[in-house]
CSV table of C-alpha atoms and ligand atoms in Angstrom, one decimal:
chain,number,residue,atom,x,y,z
A,1,MET,CA,-33.9,-9.0,1.1
A,2,ILE,CA,-33.2,-12.3,3.1
A,3,LEU,CA,-34.8,-15.5,3.3
A,4,TYR,CA,-34.1,-17.5,6.2
A,5,PHE,CA,-34.6,-20.7,8.4
A,6,THR,CA,-34.5,-20.8,11.9
A,7,ALA,CA,-35.5,-23.2,14.6
A,8,THR,CA,-33.8,-21.7,17.6
A,9,GLY,CA,-33.3,-18.2,17.1
A,10,ASN,CA,-29.5,-17.7,15.7
A,11,SER,CA,-30.1,-18.0,12.4
A,12,LEU,CA,-32.7,-15.1,12.6
A,13,TYR,CA,-30.7,-13.2,14.9
A,14,ALA,CA,-27.9,-13.4,12.3
A,15,ALA,CA,-30.6,-12.3,9.6
A,16,LYS,CA,-31.9,-9.3,11.4
A,17,GLN,CA,-28.3,-7.8,11.8
A,18,LEU,CA,-27.7,-8.4,8.1
A,19,ASP,CA,-30.8,-6.6,6.4
A,20,ASP,CA,-34.0,-5.3,7.1
A,21,GLU,CA,-36.3,-7.1,4.8
A,22,LEU,CA,-36.3,-10.7,5.7
A,23,LEU,CA,-38.6,-13.4,5.0
A,24,SER,CA,-39.0,-16.7,6.6
A,25,ILE,CA,-38.6,-20.1,4.4
A,26,PRO,CA,-41.1,-22.0,6.1
A,27,GLN,CA,-43.5,-19.5,5.1
A,28,GLU,CA,-42.2,-18.6,2.0
A,29,MET,CA,-42.5,-22.5,1.0
A,30,HIS,CA,-46.5,-22.1,0.6
A,31,ARG,CA,-46.3,-19.7,-2.2
A,32,LYS,CA,-47.1,-21.4,-5.6
A,33,ASN,CA,-44.7,-19.2,-7.5
A,34,ARG,CA,-41.5,-18.1,-6.2
A,35,HIS,CA,-39.9,-15.1,-7.5
A,36,TYR,CA,-37.8,-12.8,-5.7
A,37,LYS,CA,-35.9,-9.8,-7.1
A,38,ALA,CA,-33.6,-7.4,-5.1
A,39,ASP,CA,-30.1,-5.8,-5.3
A,40,ARG,CA,-29.0,-8.2,-2.7
A,41,ILE,CA,-30.5,-11.7,-2.0
A,42,GLY,CA,-29.3,-14.0,0.9
A,43,ILE,CA,-29.9,-17.1,2.4
A,44,VAL,CA,-29.4,-17.3,6.1
A,45,CYS,CA,-29.7,-20.9,7.8
A,46,PRO,CA,-28.0,-23.0,10.3
A,47,LEU,CA,-26.1,-26.1,9.3
A,48,PHE,CA,-27.8,-29.7,9.2
A,49,GLU,CA,-25.3,-32.4,9.0
A,50,PHE,CA,-22.7,-30.7,7.5
A,51,GLU,CA,-25.2,-29.3,4.8
A,52,MET,CA,-27.7,-26.6,4.2
A,53,PRO,CA,-31.0,-28.1,5.8
A,54,PRO,CA,-32.9,-30.2,3.0
A,55,MET,CA,-36.1,-27.7,3.3
A,56,VAL,CA,-33.8,-24.8,2.7
A,57,LYS,CA,-32.3,-26.7,-0.7
A,58,ASP,CA,-36.0,-27.6,-1.7
A,59,PHE,CA,-36.8,-24.0,-1.2
A,60,ILE,CA,-33.9,-22.9,-3.4
A,61,ARG,CA,-34.8,-25.6,-5.9
A,62,GLY,CA,-38.3,-24.4,-6.7
A,63,SER,CA,-37.6,-20.6,-6.5
A,64,GLU,CA,-36.3,-17.8,-9.0
A,65,PHE,CA,-33.9,-15.4,-7.9
A,66,GLU,CA,-33.2,-12.3,-9.7
A,67,THR,CA,-30.4,-10.2,-8.8
A,68,ASP,CA,-26.8,-8.7,-8.9
A,69,TYR,CA,-25.6,-10.3,-5.8
A,70,PHE,CA,-26.6,-13.6,-4.3
A,71,TYR,CA,-25.3,-14.6,-1.0
A,72,VAL,CA,-25.2,-17.5,1.4
A,73,VAL,CA,-24.3,-17.5,5.4
A,74,VAL,CA,-24.8,-21.0,7.4
A,75,THR,CA,-24.7,-20.6,11.1
A,76,TYR,CA,-22.9,-23.4,13.2
A,77,GLY,CA,-21.8,-24.2,16.5
A,78,MET,CA,-18.4,-26.4,16.5
A,79,HIS,CA,-17.5,-27.2,12.9
A,80,HIS,CA,-18.9,-26.1,9.8
A,81,GLY,CA,-16.9,-28.7,7.7
A,82,GLY,CA,-16.4,-26.8,4.7
A,83,VAL,CA,-20.3,-26.2,4.2
A,84,ALA,CA,-19.4,-23.3,1.9
A,85,VAL,CA,-17.8,-25.3,-0.7
A,86,ARG,CA,-20.7,-27.9,-1.0
A,87,THR,CA,-23.1,-25.3,-0.8
A,88,ASP,CA,-21.4,-23.3,-4.0
A,89,GLU,CA,-21.7,-26.7,-6.0
A,90,PHE,CA,-25.5,-27.1,-5.0
A,91,LEU,CA,-26.0,-23.6,-6.1
A,92,LYS,CA,-24.5,-23.9,-9.3
A,93,SER,CA,-26.6,-27.2,-9.9
A,94,CYS,CA,-29.4,-24.8,-9.7
A,95,GLY,CA,-27.9,-22.7,-12.0
A,96,ILE,CA,-27.3,-20.1,-9.3
A,97,ASP,CA,-23.6,-18.0,-9.2
A,98,ALA,CA,-23.5,-17.2,-5.6
A,99,GLY,CA,-21.0,-14.2,-5.1
A,100,TYR,CA,-20.5,-14.6,-1.0
A,101,ILE,CA,-20.7,-17.9,0.8
A,102,ASN,CA,-19.4,-17.6,4.4
A,103,THR,CA,-19.9,-19.5,7.8
A,104,LEU,CA,-20.9,-17.9,11.4
A,105,ILE,CA,-19.9,-19.7,14.7
A,106,MET,CA,-22.9,-19.5,17.3
A,107,HIS,CA,-24.0,-21.9,19.8
A,108,ASP,CA,-24.2,-25.3,19.0
A,109,ASN,CA,-27.8,-26.3,19.5
A,110,ALA,CA,-27.3,-29.8,18.6
A,111,LEU,CA,-29.2,-31.6,22.0
A,112,ILE,CA,-28.1,-34.8,20.6
A,113,VAL,CA,-24.4,-34.1,21.1
A,114,PHE,CA,-24.2,-31.2,23.2
A,115,ASP,CA,-25.0,-30.1,26.6
A,116,MET,CA,-26.7,-26.6,26.5
A,117,ASP,CA,-25.1,-25.5,29.4
A,118,GLN,CA,-21.8,-26.1,28.6
A,119,GLN,CA,-22.5,-24.5,25.0
A,120,ARG,CA,-23.8,-20.9,26.8
A,121,THR,CA,-19.9,-21.0,28.5
A,122,LEU,CA,-18.6,-20.6,25.2
A,123,GLU,CA,-20.4,-18.2,23.9
A,124,ALA,CA,-18.5,-15.4,24.9
A,125,GLY,CA,-15.4,-16.6,23.2
A,126,LYS,CA,-17.1,-16.9,19.7
A,127,GLN,CA,-17.4,-13.0,19.3
A,128,VAL,CA,-20.7,-13.7,17.4
A,129,ASP,CA,-21.2,-9.9,17.0
A,130,GLU,CA,-17.8,-9.3,15.9
A,131,HIS,CA,-18.2,-11.8,13.1
A,132,ILE,CA,-21.7,-10.7,11.8
A,133,ALA,CA,-20.3,-7.0,11.9
A,134,GLN,CA,-17.5,-8.4,9.3
A,135,ILE,CA,-20.1,-10.2,7.3
A,136,LYS,CA,-22.4,-7.4,7.0
A,137,ALA,CA,-19.3,-5.2,5.9
A,138,ASP,CA,-18.5,-7.7,3.3
A,139,ILE,CA,-22.3,-8.1,1.9
A,140,ASP,CA,-22.4,-4.0,2.1
A,141,ALA,CA,-19.4,-4.2,0.0
A,142,LYS,CA,-21.0,-6.8,-2.3
A,143,ARG,CA,-17.3,-8.8,-1.8
A,144,THR,CA,-17.1,-11.9,-3.6
A,145,MET,CA,-15.8,-15.0,-1.4
A,146,ILE,CA,-16.5,-18.6,-1.3
A,147,GLN,CA,-15.1,-19.6,2.3
A,148,GLU,CA,-11.8,-21.8,1.8
A,149,PRO,CA,-12.0,-24.5,4.3
A,150,GLU,CA,-8.7,-25.4,6.6
A,151,GLN,CA,-7.5,-28.7,6.3
A,152,GLY,CA,-9.0,-29.4,9.8
A,153,GLU,CA,-12.5,-28.6,8.9
A,154,ILE,CA,-12.0,-31.1,5.8
A,155,ASP,CA,-10.8,-33.8,7.8
A,156,PHE,CA,-13.4,-33.4,10.6
A,157,TYR,CA,-16.4,-33.6,7.9
A,158,ASN,CA,-14.4,-36.7,6.1
A,159,GLY,CA,-14.4,-38.4,9.3
A,160,TYR,CA,-17.9,-37.9,9.9
A,161,ILE,CA,-18.9,-38.9,6.6
A,162,GLU,CA,-17.2,-42.4,7.5
A,163,HIS,CA,-18.2,-42.3,10.9
A,164,LYS,CA,-22.2,-42.4,9.5
A,165,LYS,CA,-20.9,-45.0,6.9
A,166,LYS,CA,-20.2,-47.4,9.9
A,167,ALA,CA,-22.6,-46.4,12.5
A,168,GLY,CA,-25.6,-45.2,10.1
A,169,PRO,CA,-27.9,-42.3,11.0
A,170,MET,CA,-27.6,-40.3,14.4
A,171,TYR,CA,-31.2,-40.7,15.2
A,172,SER,CA,-34.2,-42.6,13.9
A,173,PHE,CA,-37.9,-42.1,13.7
A,174,PRO,CA,-40.3,-42.0,16.4
A,175,LEU,CA,-37.8,-39.1,17.3
A,176,TYR,CA,-39.5,-37.8,20.3
A,177,ARG,CA,-41.7,-39.4,23.5
A,178,ILE,CA,-43.8,-36.9,25.9
A,179,GLU,CA,-43.6,-36.9,29.4
A,180,ASP,CA,-46.6,-36.4,31.6
A,181,SER,CA,-45.1,-33.1,32.7
A,182,CYS,CA,-46.8,-32.0,29.3
A,183,ILE,CA,-49.0,-29.0,29.9
A,184,SER,CA,-50.7,-28.8,26.7
A,185,CYS,CA,-49.6,-25.3,26.0
A,186,GLY,CA,-49.4,-26.2,22.3
A,187,THR,CA,-45.9,-24.5,22.0
A,188,CYS,CA,-44.6,-27.4,20.2
A,189,THR,CA,-47.2,-27.2,17.5
A,190,LYS,CA,-46.6,-23.5,16.8
A,191,VAL,CA,-42.4,-23.6,16.5
A,192,CYS,CA,-42.5,-26.9,14.1
A,193,PRO,CA,-41.6,-25.2,10.7
A,194,ARG,CA,-43.0,-28.3,8.8
A,195,GLY,CA,-46.4,-28.7,10.7
A,196,CYS,CA,-45.1,-32.2,12.3
A,197,VAL,CA,-47.0,-31.7,15.6
A,198,ARG,CA,-50.6,-31.6,16.6
A,199,LEU,CA,-52.0,-31.7,19.9
A,200,VAL,CA,-54.5,-34.8,20.3
A,201,ASN,CA,-56.4,-34.5,23.5
A,202,GLY,CA,-54.1,-31.9,24.8
A,203,LYS,CA,-51.1,-34.0,24.0
A,204,PRO,CA,-48.6,-33.8,21.1
A,205,VAL,CA,-48.8,-36.2,18.5
A,206,TYR,CA,-46.3,-36.4,15.4
A,207,ASP,CA,-46.6,-37.0,12.0
A,208,TYR,CA,-42.8,-37.7,11.2
A,209,THR,CA,-43.4,-37.8,7.7
A,210,GLY,CA,-42.3,-34.0,6.9
A,211,CYS,CA,-39.8,-33.7,10.1
A,212,ILE,CA,-36.3,-32.4,9.6
A,213,ASN,CA,-34.8,-32.7,12.9
A,214,CYS,CA,-34.5,-29.2,13.4
A,215,MET,CA,-35.4,-29.7,17.2
A,216,ALA,CA,-37.4,-26.5,17.2
A,217,CYS,CA,-40.3,-28.2,19.3
A,218,ILE,CA,-37.8,-29.8,21.8
A,219,GLN,CA,-35.8,-26.5,22.6
A,220,ALA,CA,-38.7,-24.7,22.9
A,221,CYS,CA,-41.0,-26.8,25.2
A,222,PRO,CA,-41.4,-24.7,28.4
A,223,VAL,CA,-41.6,-27.6,30.7
A,224,LYS,CA,-38.8,-29.8,28.7
A,225,ALA,CA,-41.4,-32.4,28.6
A,226,ILE,CA,-40.3,-33.5,25.1
A,227,ARG,CA,-37.3,-36.2,25.0
A,228,PHE,CA,-35.5,-38.3,22.7
A,229,ALA,CA,-37.3,-41.5,22.3
A,230,SER,CA,-34.1,-43.3,22.0
A,231,VAL,CA,-31.0,-41.0,21.8
A,232,LYS,CA,-29.3,-40.6,25.4
A,233,GLU,CA,-28.8,-36.7,25.2
A,234,PRO,CA,-26.2,-35.2,27.2
A,235,ASN,CA,-28.0,-32.9,29.1
A,236,PRO,CA,-32.1,-33.2,29.2
A,237,ALA,CA,-32.5,-30.4,31.9
A,238,SER,CA,-31.1,-27.9,29.4
A,239,ARG,CA,-32.8,-26.5,26.5
A,240,TYR,CA,-31.5,-23.3,24.3
A,241,ARG,CA,-33.1,-20.3,22.5
A,242,ASN,CA,-30.7,-17.4,21.2
A,243,VAL,CA,-31.2,-14.9,24.0
A,244,HIS,CA,-32.1,-12.1,21.4
A,245,ILE,CA,-34.9,-14.1,20.0
A,246,SER,CA,-38.5,-14.2,21.6
A,247,LEU,CA,-40.4,-17.5,21.4
A,248,ALA,CA,-42.9,-15.2,19.8
A,249,GLU,CA,-40.5,-14.8,16.7
A,250,ILE,CA,-39.6,-18.2,16.4
A,251,ILE,CA,-43.6,-18.8,16.2
A,252,ARG,CA,-44.2,-16.1,13.5
A,253,ALA,CA,-41.7,-17.6,11.4
A,254,ASN,CA,-42.5,-21.2,11.7
A,255,LYS,CA,-45.9,-21.5,12.6
A,256,GLN,CA,-48.0,-23.7,10.2
A,257,ASP,CA,-51.9,-23.3,9.7
A,258,LEU,CA,-52.9,-26.9,10.7
A,259,PRO,CA,-56.7,-28.0,10.2
A,260,GLU,CA,-58.1,-28.3,13.8
A,261,ALA,CA,-57.0,-31.9,15.6
A,262,GLU,CA,-60.0,-34.3,15.5
B,1,SF4,FE1,-46.7,-30.1,25.9
B,1,SF4,FE2,-44.1,-29.1,25.5
B,1,SF4,FE3,-45.7,-29.6,23.6
B,1,SF4,FE4,-46.4,-27.4,25.6
B,1,SF4,S1,-44.6,-27.7,24.1
B,1,SF4,S2,-47.6,-29.2,24.7
B,1,SF4,S3,-45.6,-28.8,27.3
B,1,SF4,S4,-45.0,-30.9,24.9
């Protein structure tokens, strides 16, 4: 069994290769009693600021897992910053002794920092499928391993923390503005895993209370009408979704049942 969170399809693509029984964390969050029992239980999610996403941590804190083998795979695009060690510490604080924590390099979809077109040119060299196959072999064999970061990753993470202390967060709310090119398709309302977006008079209106900056909405808008309100992104003309994952799959994973807008 894998519990996954996906915004642009990378973690879903990885999860689909690793197991047949997949449960979406944004959907599972609605369950009152979350008790999961399986021979192997995995969490597959993207890296968020060198940690597991806050929503995934909340999910784990409020769930019970009954398994002989608990594992985590964190997808990332450029640097993982030693997330496996911090994830292990977090899981231990929740009373979970993970058998295996690893990272998987994929496309970096952080629009604030990266040009999606440029990132696509790097994909072939990342050997994603080969790495997924290695991780699957590890998991099938119930290998025990917590990924040890190389010094370069530790240094990168420490540099990031120092920079954040001086410069503050990379973004602020309100995060987005909507351009007149919006065609009122409602895609943004369906891919948001937190139910932050509603159409009011045909236009998206955000309630940022629960927003985790996963960027599912800005990446999925078919006409690129969603833009960052105050951040200058490297390439506003380029957006990303994993080529193996359909928009319908992301909607199925993330759509929240919102009351009708007034
Ligand atoms: Fe408008 Fe884009 Fe949202 Fe569709 S996804 S409603 S075009 S902002």
